[in-house]
Amino acid sequence: MNISEDTKLLYYFKKWVNITEPEEQIILSSFEETSIKKKKDLLVPEDTCKYIYFIVKGCLRSYFVDNKGVEHIYQIRMDNNWISDLESFFSQRPSKYYIEALEDSQLLRISFEKLEQLYIEVPGLERYFRILFQKAYVNALQRLNDTMWESAVDRYEIMLKEQPDMFQRVPLVYIASYLGITPESLSRIRKKK
Amino acid sequence: MNISEDTKLLYYFKKWVNITEPEEQIILSSFEETSIKKKKDLLVPEDTCKYIYFIVKGCLRSYFVDNKGVEHIYQIRMDNNWISDLESFFSQRPSKYYIEALEDSQLLRISFEKLEQLYIEVPGLERYFRILFQKAYVNALQRLNDTMWESAVDRYEIMLKEQPDMFQRVPLVYIASYLGITPESLSRIRKKK
DNA sequence: TTCATTTCTTAACATAGGTCAAGTGTGTGA
DNA sequence: TCACACACTTGACCTATGTTAAGAAATGAA
């Protein structure tokens, strides 16, 4: 693992919990470096999600395909975020989702078994992930409220304000799906500005 | 704290983590019993949410009021579930939400400070809440997907199947709002059956 | 540099669900 | 036990967004 990658990961852990020197080594040895090319899948339906991934650099989406064959994106994640199918990962049962790279991406991954072991060896990480999921849950509820009660126009503007970088790196088709609308609608919304 | 209440709370902790005898005592002494009458508020906007509540028995909703004065319910919780405004609780900043009792309810509450202390005294609880938030997050994403991609009819049917008890105890106006539709639409959906 | 593919836009039309307004029951507090 | 608020329904009409279909613009591989 090179310097920039491990300092990045540890930096994000240390933002929320104290990690000792020896713990740092245990953590670093539990993660594996991996990379994935644009348009390749990290996970496909029916496979069990074996890892949680920290995105060192890159961009990925997770989506499912409904019974009419339409793709529905529920997450787009970029640098310094985590991506996985937690439902499959924690139950260790087959996933319903795809995770696909939208850019060539560098990742750090940890397996289910290693993470369980790490929680025991470095109790601070249990705290880190408690806080991470807590925040993720609060964000998901906020996004749920927006989806239920804000118009497509307002959701677009919220996203434009809160994640402007996505509009630089992600095709609008995907952003439309993430917003819960069609590409045609997004196009109309953008035209009105 | 009476026997049925404390066994209930500990039962739910023990479902996911090991708790020793002395730890049980620490936990029980950190929670306070409280109760609330139907239609009373546990939390109102601008107040900081001081507690997380475990619902021993009862039913509560949390909602916000938009700038047109319309109420939007984002959670309805009944027996053996937790309720709070986590955003306000964890940041200890003013809330945007109401939490209101839909039935006379018995609760166990723990304050922010006590919980932080408890995480240190009983590390297993850090694990318990990590797992709790993890599951809550996965559920919130599932609900988000349903809201974005399923029709109102399908969402109604999913809810009818997964939370049939709510239909026995909660007025349809509130269920409609929770589903993200108007009471009129819910009425029409039910008529078609 | 060119062709093919992907991405984005536009327009005409369709529809789910919202809005407004007017009911009918029904439970509960005076 | 009366009345009044609350819960729910119904109908007419409206609007945001979806659907279908076509083509323009941008991107990238040969």
PDB file of C-alpha atoms (C1' of nucleotides) in Angstrom, chain B residues 39, chain C residues 24-29, chain D residues 3-7:
ATOM      1  CA  LYS B  39     -51.377  13.765  21.135  1.00  0.00           C
TER       2      LYS B  39
ATOM      3  C1'  DT C  24     -70.925  10.778   5.292  1.00  0.00           C
ATOM      4  C1'  DG C  25     -70.053   8.444   9.311  1.00  0.00           C
ATOM      5  C1'  DT C  26     -68.532   7.975  14.148  1.00  0.00           C
ATOM      6  C1'  DG C  27     -66.317   8.385  18.642  1.00  0.00           C
ATOM      7  C1'  DT C  28     -65.799  11.157  22.663  1.00  0.00           C
ATOM      8  C1'  DG C  29     -66.006  14.967  25.876  1.00  0.00           C
TER       9       DG C  29
ATOM     10  C1'  DA D   3     -72.790  18.013  19.072  1.00  0.00           C
ATOM     11  C1'  DC D   4     -68.722  18.661  17.047  1.00  0.00           C
ATOM     12  C1'  DA D   5     -64.311  17.505  15.680  1.00  0.00           C
ATOM     13  C1'  DC D   6     -62.056  13.887  13.422  1.00  0.00           C
ATOM     14  C1'  DA D   7     -61.524  10.186   9.990  1.00  0.00           C
TER      15       DA D   7
END
